[in-house]
mmCIF file of C-alpha atoms and ligand atoms in Angstrom:
data_model
loop_
_atom_site.group_PDB
_atom_site.id
_atom_site.type_symbol
_atom_site.label_atom_id
_atom_site.label_comp_id
_atom_site.label_asym_id
_atom_site.label_seq_id
_atom_site.Cartn_x
_atom_site.Cartn_y
_atom_site.Cartn_z
ATOM 1 C CA MET A 12 138.324 152.596 127.530
ATOM 2 C CA PHE A 13 136.429 153.542 124.400
ATOM 3 C CA ASN A 14 137.769 151.923 121.258
ATOM 4 C CA LEU A 15 135.993 152.795 117.996
ATOM 5 C CA ASN A 16 137.215 149.605 116.336
ATOM 6 C CA ASP A 17 135.342 147.575 118.984
ATOM 7 C CA ILE A 18 131.973 148.940 117.876
ATOM 8 C CA ILE A 19 132.400 149.734 114.209
ATOM 9 C CA ARG A 20 130.628 147.336 111.821
ATOM 10 C CA PRO A 21 133.176 144.823 110.434
ATOM 11 C CA ASN A 22 132.095 145.478 106.817
ATOM 12 C CA VAL A 23 132.543 149.235 107.371
ATOM 13 C CA LEU A 24 135.951 148.697 108.926
ATOM 14 C CA LYS A 25 137.055 146.657 105.912
ATOM 15 C CA MET A 26 135.542 148.657 103.057
ATOM 16 C CA LYS A 27 137.201 151.372 100.999
ATOM 17 C CA ALA A 28 135.514 154.674 100.174
ATOM 18 C CA TYR A 29 134.314 155.377 96.622
ATOM 19 C CA SER A 30 137.083 157.067 94.720
ATOM 20 C CA SER A 31 135.600 159.928 92.698
ATOM 21 C CA ALA A 32 137.030 161.574 89.598
ATOM 22 C CA ARG A 33 137.852 164.594 91.751
ATOM 23 C CA ASP A 34 139.784 162.366 94.179
ATOM 24 C CA GLU A 35 141.887 160.723 91.501
ATOM 25 C CA PHE A 36 143.065 163.950 89.872
ATOM 26 C CA LYS A 37 144.323 166.685 92.199
ATOM 27 C CA GLY A 38 146.504 168.996 89.999
ATOM 28 C CA SER A 39 145.334 171.869 87.830
ATOM 29 C CA ALA A 40 144.029 171.355 84.301
ATOM 30 C CA SER A 41 141.931 173.231 81.774
ATOM 31 C CA VAL A 42 140.053 170.368 80.146
ATOM 32 C CA PHE A 43 138.076 168.055 82.378
ATOM 33 C CA LEU A 44 136.968 164.888 80.616
ATOM 34 C CA ASP A 45 137.065 162.635 83.657
ATOM 35 C CA ALA A 46 133.638 162.749 85.276
ATOM 36 C CA ASN A 47 131.104 162.382 82.441
ATOM 37 C CA GLU A 48 129.756 165.856 83.139
ATOM 38 C CA ASN A 49 128.157 168.102 80.507
ATOM 39 C CA ASN A 50 131.050 170.298 79.375
ATOM 40 C CA LEU A 51 128.739 172.519 77.296
ATOM 41 C CA GLY A 52 127.343 174.011 80.492
ATOM 42 C CA SER A 53 124.305 173.783 82.726
ATOM 43 C CA LEU A 54 120.655 174.675 82.199
ATOM 44 C CA ALA A 55 120.516 175.505 85.908
ATOM 45 C CA GLY A 56 123.340 178.028 86.185
ATOM 46 C CA GLU A 57 127.059 178.635 85.877
ATOM 47 C CA ASN A 58 128.941 175.995 87.870
ATOM 48 C CA TYR A 59 126.289 173.422 88.196
ATOM 49 C CA ASN A 60 127.488 171.227 85.337
ATOM 50 C CA ARG A 61 130.426 170.238 87.577
ATOM 51 C CA TYR A 62 130.286 167.878 90.525
ATOM 52 C CA PRO A 63 130.767 169.671 93.843
ATOM 53 C CA ASP A 64 133.823 169.285 96.102
ATOM 54 C CA PRO A 65 133.170 165.907 97.790
ATOM 55 C CA HIS A 66 135.253 166.993 100.801
ATOM 56 C CA GLN A 67 133.663 170.475 101.159
ATOM 57 C CA LYS A 68 137.093 171.878 102.007
ATOM 58 C CA LYS A 69 136.267 175.612 101.867
ATOM 59 C CA LEU A 70 133.086 175.178 103.846
ATOM 60 C CA LYS A 71 134.725 173.005 106.498
ATOM 61 C CA ALA A 72 137.626 175.452 106.901
ATOM 62 C CA CYS A 73 135.170 178.281 107.480
ATOM 63 C CA ILE A 74 132.998 176.295 109.910
ATOM 64 C CA ALA A 75 136.095 175.070 111.778
ATOM 65 C CA GLU A 76 137.161 178.636 112.435
ATOM 66 C CA ILE A 77 133.749 179.708 113.680
ATOM 67 C CA LYS A 78 133.221 176.638 115.849
ATOM 68 C CA GLY A 79 136.767 176.371 117.212
ATOM 69 C CA VAL A 80 137.362 172.810 116.025
ATOM 70 C CA LEU A 81 139.611 171.245 113.391
ATOM 71 C CA PRO A 82 138.207 170.788 109.860
ATOM 72 C CA GLU A 83 138.976 167.073 110.358
ATOM 73 C CA GLN A 84 136.521 167.036 113.277
ATOM 74 C CA ILE A 85 133.611 168.057 111.018
ATOM 75 C CA PHE A 86 131.305 165.890 108.931
ATOM 76 C CA LEU A 87 128.771 167.623 106.686
ATOM 77 C CA GLY A 88 125.546 165.869 105.821
ATOM 78 C CA ASN A 89 122.488 166.384 103.664
ATOM 79 C CA GLY A 90 120.742 167.631 106.799
ATOM 80 C CA SER A 91 121.679 166.229 110.198
ATOM 81 C CA ASP A 92 119.187 163.470 109.373
ATOM 82 C CA GLU A 93 121.831 162.072 107.007
ATOM 83 C CA ALA A 94 124.418 162.096 109.803
ATOM 84 C CA ILE A 95 121.961 160.249 112.080
ATOM 85 C CA ASP A 96 121.432 157.544 109.471
ATOM 86 C CA LEU A 97 125.154 157.182 108.742
ATOM 87 C CA LEU A 98 125.935 156.824 112.453
ATOM 88 C CA PHE A 99 123.581 153.841 112.542
ATOM 89 C CA ARG A 100 125.224 152.348 109.483
ATOM 90 C CA MET A 101 128.661 152.936 110.966
ATOM 91 C CA VAL A 102 128.256 151.094 114.274
ATOM 92 C CA CYS A 103 125.018 149.083 114.341
ATOM 93 C CA ARG A 104 124.884 145.639 112.748
ATOM 94 C CA PRO A 105 121.356 145.119 111.334
ATOM 95 C CA GLY A 106 119.399 142.519 113.243
ATOM 96 C CA GLN A 107 122.002 142.340 116.021
ATOM 97 C CA ASP A 108 122.760 145.676 117.673
ATOM 98 C CA SER A 109 120.687 148.215 119.543
ATOM 99 C CA MET A 110 120.579 151.909 120.339
ATOM 100 C CA LEU A 111 119.034 153.766 123.255
ATOM 101 C CA HIS A 112 117.034 156.983 123.103
ATOM 102 C CA LEU A 113 115.091 159.074 125.588
ATOM 103 C CA PRO A 114 111.488 159.806 124.595
ATOM 104 C CA PRO A 115 109.687 162.098 124.227
ATOM 105 C CA THR A 116 112.336 163.120 121.715
ATOM 106 C CA TYR A 117 113.086 163.690 118.053
ATOM 107 C CA GLY A 118 111.388 161.003 115.957
ATOM 108 C CA MET A 119 114.150 160.340 113.424
ATOM 109 C CA TYR A 120 116.281 158.331 115.882
ATOM 110 C CA GLU A 121 113.512 155.731 115.963
ATOM 111 C CA VAL A 122 112.903 155.902 112.194
ATOM 112 C CA SER A 123 116.614 155.409 111.459
ATOM 113 C CA ALA A 124 116.773 152.519 113.946
ATOM 114 C CA ASN A 125 113.804 150.847 112.237
ATOM 115 C CA LEU A 126 115.176 151.473 108.756
ATOM 116 C CA ASN A 127 118.508 149.928 109.713
ATOM 117 C CA ASP A 128 116.892 146.983 111.541
ATOM 118 C CA VAL A 129 118.398 148.078 114.847
ATOM 119 C CA THR A 130 116.645 147.347 118.156
ATOM 120 C CA LEU A 131 115.395 150.457 119.882
ATOM 121 C CA GLU A 132 115.801 150.708 123.671
ATOM 122 C CA ALA A 133 113.801 153.532 125.208
ATOM 123 C CA VAL A 134 114.178 155.148 128.626
ATOM 124 C CA GLN A 135 111.541 157.791 129.277
ATOM 125 C CA LEU A 136 112.785 161.244 130.323
ATOM 126 C CA THR A 137 111.826 162.234 133.887
ATOM 127 C CA GLU A 138 108.765 164.404 134.597
ATOM 128 C CA ASP A 139 110.865 167.535 134.166
ATOM 129 C CA PHE A 140 112.271 166.075 130.945
ATOM 130 C CA GLN A 141 115.735 165.294 132.298
ATOM 131 C CA VAL A 142 117.816 162.145 131.776
ATOM 132 C CA PRO A 143 117.485 159.457 134.491
ATOM 133 C CA VAL A 144 121.165 158.512 134.299
ATOM 134 C CA GLU A 145 121.060 155.386 136.479
ATOM 135 C CA GLU A 146 118.113 153.977 134.562
ATOM 136 C CA VAL A 147 119.883 154.661 131.280
ATOM 137 C CA LEU A 148 122.999 152.836 132.410
ATOM 138 C CA ILE A 149 120.968 149.896 133.740
ATOM 139 C CA ASN A 150 119.297 149.594 130.346
ATOM 140 C CA VAL A 151 122.547 149.502 128.385
ATOM 141 C CA LYS A 152 122.956 146.041 126.826
ATOM 142 C CA PRO A 153 126.133 144.404 125.466
ATOM 143 C CA THR A 154 124.651 145.135 122.032
ATOM 144 C CA THR A 155 123.963 148.853 122.683
ATOM 145 C CA ARG A 156 126.122 150.834 120.284
ATOM 146 C CA MET A 157 124.744 154.373 120.668
ATOM 147 C CA ILE A 158 122.813 156.594 123.069
ATOM 148 C CA PHE A 159 121.015 159.595 121.556
ATOM 149 C CA ILE A 160 120.531 162.643 123.787
ATOM 150 C CA CYS A 161 118.787 165.681 122.337
ATOM 151 C CA SER A 162 119.694 168.966 124.062
ATOM 152 C CA PRO A 163 117.761 171.250 123.832
ATOM 153 C CA ASN A 164 115.298 168.423 123.421
ATOM 154 C CA ASN A 165 112.623 168.321 120.743
ATOM 155 C CA PRO A 166 109.661 168.461 121.487
ATOM 156 C CA THR A 167 110.101 169.478 125.140
ATOM 157 C CA GLY A 168 112.398 172.464 124.487
ATOM 158 C CA ASN A 169 114.723 172.111 127.505
ATOM 159 C CA LEU A 170 118.466 171.654 127.815
ATOM 160 C CA ILE A 171 119.670 168.417 129.401
ATOM 161 C CA GLU A 172 121.819 168.798 132.544
ATOM 162 C CA PRO A 173 125.490 168.676 131.424
ATOM 163 C CA GLU A 174 126.428 166.469 134.405
ATOM 164 C CA SER A 175 123.996 163.776 133.224
ATOM 165 C CA ILE A 176 125.558 163.786 129.761
ATOM 166 C CA SER A 177 129.131 163.670 131.061
ATOM 167 C CA GLU A 178 128.263 160.812 133.431
ATOM 168 C CA ILE A 179 126.895 158.798 130.505
ATOM 169 C CA LEU A 180 129.896 159.700 128.332
ATOM 170 C CA ARG A 181 132.216 158.346 131.023
ATOM 171 C CA ALA A 182 130.287 155.178 131.810
ATOM 172 C CA PHE A 183 129.139 154.077 128.334
ATOM 173 C CA LYS A 184 131.572 152.444 125.930
ATOM 174 C CA GLY A 185 129.615 153.216 122.765
ATOM 175 C CA LEU A 186 128.862 156.497 121.001
ATOM 176 C CA VAL A 187 126.978 159.218 122.856
ATOM 177 C CA VAL A 188 125.291 161.418 120.272
ATOM 178 C CA VAL A 189 124.303 164.845 121.593
ATOM 179 C CA ASP A 190 121.893 166.446 119.139
ATOM 180 C CA GLU A 191 122.222 170.224 119.409
ATOM 181 C CA ALA A 192 119.905 171.244 116.554
ATOM 182 C CA TYR A 193 118.531 174.069 118.753
ATOM 183 C CA ILE A 194 121.701 175.052 120.636
ATOM 184 C CA ASP A 195 121.855 178.561 119.085
ATOM 185 C CA PHE A 196 118.686 179.512 120.969
ATOM 186 C CA ALA A 197 120.027 178.305 124.327
ATOM 187 C CA ASP A 198 122.167 180.082 126.851
ATOM 188 C CA ALA A 199 124.643 177.208 127.009
ATOM 189 C CA ARG A 200 128.029 176.132 125.767
ATOM 190 C CA SER A 201 128.078 173.597 122.951
ATOM 191 C CA TRP A 202 129.444 170.125 123.650
ATOM 192 C CA THR A 203 131.841 170.712 120.738
ATOM 193 C CA ALA A 204 134.061 172.389 123.360
ATOM 194 C CA ARG A 205 134.543 168.995 125.028
ATOM 195 C CA LEU A 206 135.294 166.811 122.011
ATOM 196 C CA ASN A 207 138.910 166.318 123.012
ATOM 197 C CA GLU A 208 137.848 165.162 126.467
ATOM 198 C CA PHE A 209 135.453 162.430 125.238
ATOM 199 C CA PRO A 210 136.502 160.166 122.334
ATOM 200 C CA ASN A 211 132.983 158.658 122.206
ATOM 201 C CA LEU A 212 131.170 162.001 121.829
ATOM 202 C CA VAL A 213 129.389 162.971 118.617
ATOM 203 C CA VAL A 214 127.713 166.398 118.485
ATOM 204 C CA LEU A 215 125.051 167.084 115.871
ATOM 205 C CA GLN A 216 124.118 170.561 114.734
ATOM 206 C CA THR A 217 122.224 171.919 111.750
ATOM 207 C CA PHE A 218 121.863 174.951 109.511
ATOM 208 C CA SER A 219 118.114 174.296 109.382
ATOM 209 C CA LYS A 220 117.135 176.204 112.526
ATOM 210 C CA ALA A 221 118.919 179.413 113.632
ATOM 211 C CA TRP A 222 120.695 179.837 110.272
ATOM 212 C CA GLY A 223 117.366 179.649 108.448
ATOM 213 C CA MET A 224 118.573 177.210 105.795
ATOM 214 C CA ALA A 225 116.220 174.230 106.200
ATOM 215 C CA GLY A 226 115.563 174.197 102.452
ATOM 216 C CA LEU A 227 119.253 173.826 101.602
ATOM 217 C CA ARG A 228 119.797 170.701 103.745
ATOM 218 C CA LEU A 229 123.051 171.113 105.606
ATOM 219 C CA GLY A 230 123.724 169.304 108.861
ATOM 220 C CA LEU A 231 126.897 168.849 110.863
ATOM 221 C CA ALA A 232 128.444 166.166 112.998
ATOM 222 C CA PHE A 233 131.450 166.996 115.181
ATOM 223 C CA ALA A 234 133.568 164.218 116.650
ATOM 224 C CA SER A 235 137.111 162.859 116.879
ATOM 225 C CA GLN A 236 139.055 162.785 113.609
ATOM 226 C CA GLU A 237 138.845 158.999 113.780
ATOM 227 C CA ILE A 238 135.024 158.956 113.864
ATOM 228 C CA ILE A 239 134.725 161.675 111.209
ATOM 229 C CA SER A 240 137.039 159.821 108.840
ATOM 230 C CA VAL A 241 134.718 156.798 109.000
ATOM 231 C CA LEU A 242 131.605 158.920 108.359
ATOM 232 C CA ASP A 243 133.395 160.477 105.377
ATOM 233 C CA LYS A 244 134.318 157.035 104.094
ATOM 234 C CA ILE A 245 130.709 155.776 104.068
ATOM 235 C CA LYS A 246 128.866 158.905 102.889
ATOM 236 C CA PRO A 247 127.645 159.280 99.309
ATOM 237 C CA PRO A 248 130.558 161.096 97.608
ATOM 238 C CA TYR A 249 128.707 164.269 96.570
ATOM 239 C CA ASN A 250 126.237 164.515 99.447
ATOM 240 C CA ILE A 251 126.472 168.326 99.750
ATOM 241 C CA ASN A 252 125.481 169.922 96.481
ATOM 242 C CA GLU A 253 127.259 172.907 94.927
ATOM 243 C CA ALA A 254 124.420 175.393 95.536
ATOM 244 C CA THR A 255 124.308 174.486 99.224
ATOM 245 C CA GLN A 256 128.092 174.774 99.580
ATOM 246 C CA GLU A 257 128.116 178.198 97.897
ATOM 247 C CA LEU A 258 125.114 179.559 99.785
ATOM 248 C CA ALA A 259 126.367 178.259 103.119
ATOM 249 C CA LEU A 260 129.696 180.028 102.578
ATOM 250 C CA GLN A 261 127.820 183.240 101.848
ATOM 251 C CA ALA A 262 125.710 182.767 104.969
ATOM 252 C CA LEU A 263 128.791 182.172 107.108
ATOM 253 C CA GLU A 264 130.291 185.415 105.835
ATOM 254 C CA ARG A 265 127.141 187.133 107.099
ATOM 255 C CA GLY A 266 127.452 185.320 110.439
ATOM 256 C CA GLU A 267 127.084 188.597 112.370
ATOM 257 C CA ALA A 268 123.409 188.739 111.416
ATOM 258 C CA LEU A 269 122.800 185.357 113.060
ATOM 259 C CA LYS A 270 123.119 186.864 116.522
ATOM 260 C CA ASP A 271 120.463 189.513 115.781
ATOM 261 C CA MET A 272 118.056 186.996 114.322
ATOM 262 C CA VAL A 273 118.507 184.602 117.257
ATOM 263 C CA GLU A 274 118.030 187.474 119.724
ATOM 264 C CA GLU A 275 114.779 188.462 118.037
ATOM 265 C CA ILE A 276 113.475 184.884 118.096
ATOM 266 C CA VAL A 277 114.434 184.470 121.770
ATOM 267 C CA GLN A 278 112.732 187.777 122.591
ATOM 268 C CA GLU A 279 109.579 186.645 120.782
ATOM 269 C CA ARG A 280 109.764 183.314 122.623
ATOM 270 C CA GLU A 281 109.878 185.132 125.960
ATOM 271 C CA LEU A 282 106.853 187.253 124.973
ATOM 272 C CA LEU A 283 104.899 184.079 124.178
ATOM 273 C CA MET A 284 106.071 182.526 127.467
ATOM 274 C CA GLU A 285 104.685 185.540 129.336
ATOM 275 C CA ALA A 286 101.406 185.819 127.466
ATOM 276 C CA LEU A 287 100.315 182.178 127.200
ATOM 277 C CA PRO A 288 100.110 181.129 130.883
ATOM 278 C CA GLY A 289 97.370 183.663 131.655
ATOM 279 C CA MET A 290 94.970 182.219 129.095
ATOM 280 C CA PRO A 291 92.091 180.015 130.347
ATOM 281 C CA SER A 292 92.630 177.236 127.777
ATOM 282 C CA ILE A 293 96.291 176.807 128.765
ATOM 283 C CA GLU A 294 97.263 174.389 131.543
ATOM 284 C CA HIS A 295 101.043 174.697 131.496
ATOM 285 C CA VAL A 296 103.808 176.307 129.473
ATOM 286 C CA TYR A 297 107.107 174.420 129.701
ATOM 287 C CA PRO A 298 110.354 176.383 129.861
ATOM 288 C CA SER A 299 112.154 176.542 126.525
ATOM 289 C CA ASP A 300 115.776 176.856 125.411
ATOM 290 C CA ALA A 301 114.771 176.415 121.762
ATOM 291 C CA ASN A 302 112.790 178.220 119.044
ATOM 292 C CA PHE A 303 109.555 176.483 120.018
ATOM 293 C CA ILE A 304 107.428 176.067 123.102
ATOM 294 C CA LEU A 305 105.672 172.997 124.460
ATOM 295 C CA VAL A 306 102.276 173.958 125.821
ATOM 296 C CA LYS A 307 99.860 171.764 127.763
ATOM 297 C CA VAL A 308 96.285 172.713 126.931
ATOM 298 C CA LYS A 309 92.889 171.576 128.202
ATOM 299 C CA ASP A 310 91.615 170.392 124.816
ATOM 300 C CA PRO A 311 94.604 169.713 122.519
ATOM 301 C CA ASN A 312 92.687 168.261 119.567
ATOM 302 C CA GLY A 313 90.011 170.951 119.804
ATOM 303 C CA MET A 314 92.582 173.724 119.952
ATOM 304 C CA TYR A 315 94.680 172.201 117.168
ATOM 305 C CA ASN A 316 91.672 172.056 114.826
ATOM 306 C CA TYR A 317 90.476 175.507 115.882
ATOM 307 C CA LEU A 318 93.899 177.010 115.091
ATOM 308 C CA LEU A 319 93.880 175.216 111.731
ATOM 309 C CA GLU A 320 90.524 176.848 110.940
ATOM 310 C CA LYS A 321 92.221 180.179 111.654
ATOM 311 C CA GLY A 322 94.999 179.258 109.203
ATOM 312 C CA ILE A 323 97.579 178.564 111.924
ATOM 313 C CA VAL A 324 99.369 175.209 111.938
ATOM 314 C CA VAL A 325 101.057 174.009 115.111
ATOM 315 C CA ARG A 326 102.284 170.487 115.932
ATOM 316 C CA ASN A 327 99.893 168.256 117.840
ATOM 317 C CA ARG A 328 102.110 166.198 120.176
ATOM 318 C CA SER A 329 99.290 165.158 122.514
ATOM 319 C CA SER A 330 99.438 161.465 121.596
ATOM 320 C CA LEU A 331 103.162 161.201 122.410
ATOM 321 C CA PRO A 332 103.793 159.449 125.774
ATOM 322 C CA GLY A 333 105.098 162.097 128.168
ATOM 323 C CA CYS A 334 103.517 164.937 126.150
ATOM 324 C CA GLU A 335 99.843 164.171 126.816
ATOM 325 C CA GLY A 336 97.710 167.258 126.202
ATOM 326 C CA CYS A 337 100.560 169.121 124.522
ATOM 327 C CA LEU A 338 100.915 171.227 121.409
ATOM 328 C CA ARG A 339 104.353 172.250 120.168
ATOM 329 C CA ILE A 340 104.393 175.789 118.861
ATOM 330 C CA SER A 341 107.277 177.238 116.832
ATOM 331 C CA VAL A 342 108.140 180.864 117.537
ATOM 332 C CA GLY A 343 107.064 182.934 114.546
ATOM 333 C CA THR A 344 107.423 186.576 113.555
ATOM 334 C CA LEU A 345 106.001 189.316 115.784
ATOM 335 C CA GLU A 346 102.849 189.454 113.608
ATOM 336 C CA GLU A 347 102.435 185.679 113.499
ATOM 337 C CA ASN A 348 102.812 185.396 117.263
ATOM 338 C CA GLN A 349 100.227 188.121 117.823
ATOM 339 C CA GLN A 350 97.849 186.303 115.490
ATOM 340 C CA LEU A 351 98.468 183.083 117.449
ATOM 341 C CA LEU A 352 97.905 184.749 120.846
ATOM 342 C CA LYS A 353 94.704 186.411 119.643
ATOM 343 C CA ALA A 354 93.388 183.085 118.290
ATOM 344 C CA ILE A 355 94.222 181.189 121.503
ATOM 345 C CA SER A 356 92.668 183.881 123.700
ATOM 346 C CA GLU A 357 89.441 183.572 121.696
ATOM 347 C CA PHE A 358 89.348 179.771 121.856
HETATM 348 C C1 LIG B 415 116.447 167.557 117.293
HETATM 349 C C2 LIG B 415 116.554 167.581 115.815
HETATM 350 N N1 LIG B 415 117.616 167.026 115.240
HETATM 351 C C3 LIG B 415 117.764 167.019 113.912
HETATM 352 C C4 LIG B 415 116.805 167.579 113.095
HETATM 353 C C5 LIG B 415 116.994 167.491 111.615
HETATM 354 O O1 LIG B 415 117.633 168.558 111.116
HETATM 355 P P1 LIG B 415 118.075 168.660 109.593
HETATM 356 O O2 LIG B 415 117.128 169.616 108.960
HETATM 357 O O3 LIG B 415 119.475 169.171 109.653
HETATM 358 O O4 LIG B 415 118.000 167.294 108.984
HETATM 359 C C6 LIG B 415 115.670 168.169 113.649
HETATM 360 C C7 LIG B 415 114.635 168.750 112.796
HETATM 361 O O5 LIG B 415 113.589 169.155 113.184
HETATM 362 C C8 LIG B 415 115.544 168.165 115.054
HETATM 363 O O6 LIG B 415 114.474 168.682 115.658
#
């Protein structure tokens, strides 16, 4: 049986959250002299002299409705990178505990592990970038607190088989973090639908990809109310700024447009997937459920530098074990993709 109190850091279990001015006074008033703000106003704009809602109530209510979860099952972070870091600080004791990830994958899991002095266990994805479940479970140590699974995975682009994830969720007594940063581009159901089934599941999503809000920094973690209440306890009180909260609410109201934008990106992705394999410099194009494509090329460094000369920046992933020879290419606009295809065909 999973028991959060068995894995939570003792200091986190004991500590109290910071009590902000906005927590201590909840009624209505006309004169606020409780938070050392500038009551004359703001040089940046109307509301910005006031601290934002530390609990992001309006935003969470809106997201809860769209995602079909309770507001209490949502944590909002300054990007999902903040949620990743807080998860480490919630359950991993520095210098004692470990986490397991599945390279080639998103680099921040390793960075957060190193920052928090947490041992990193790595089990390589299979050749078709799937999770070798048995090997993962064999590599779980008594100190392993979390397993990170990225689906669709960055930089490989593919979804992870749901059966592999559910098997790990059942067998592992720590947190299983499923990072769904690219889920909007995939033809798959989010793991948020199964939160009530798995008390050790944490699902990460972000507004940085399909919603086009990378500059505003808004990430999400979905989990049991118990897990979310701990993340809320240890987060910096005002981690989501007022501008981000306001703009995210506006974006959510325009949620209809998301579908069109995602459809266009997926269509452009499919056009790239069709055009690239025929080109002589391309060895292999991996299937993608995301807004980028992993491409194996004959001369990755040569092609990377050649594209740079043409003013096109892609990500050189060729030195990453498991991605030898590969460039990761984000799907751009129609014009950008045509420019890319023309450049590669001339390489
Ligand atoms: C798999 C994955 N997770 C999380 C993130 C971070 O997202 P955010 O911008 O919300 O911090 C990224 C960003 O590239 C990503 O690829």
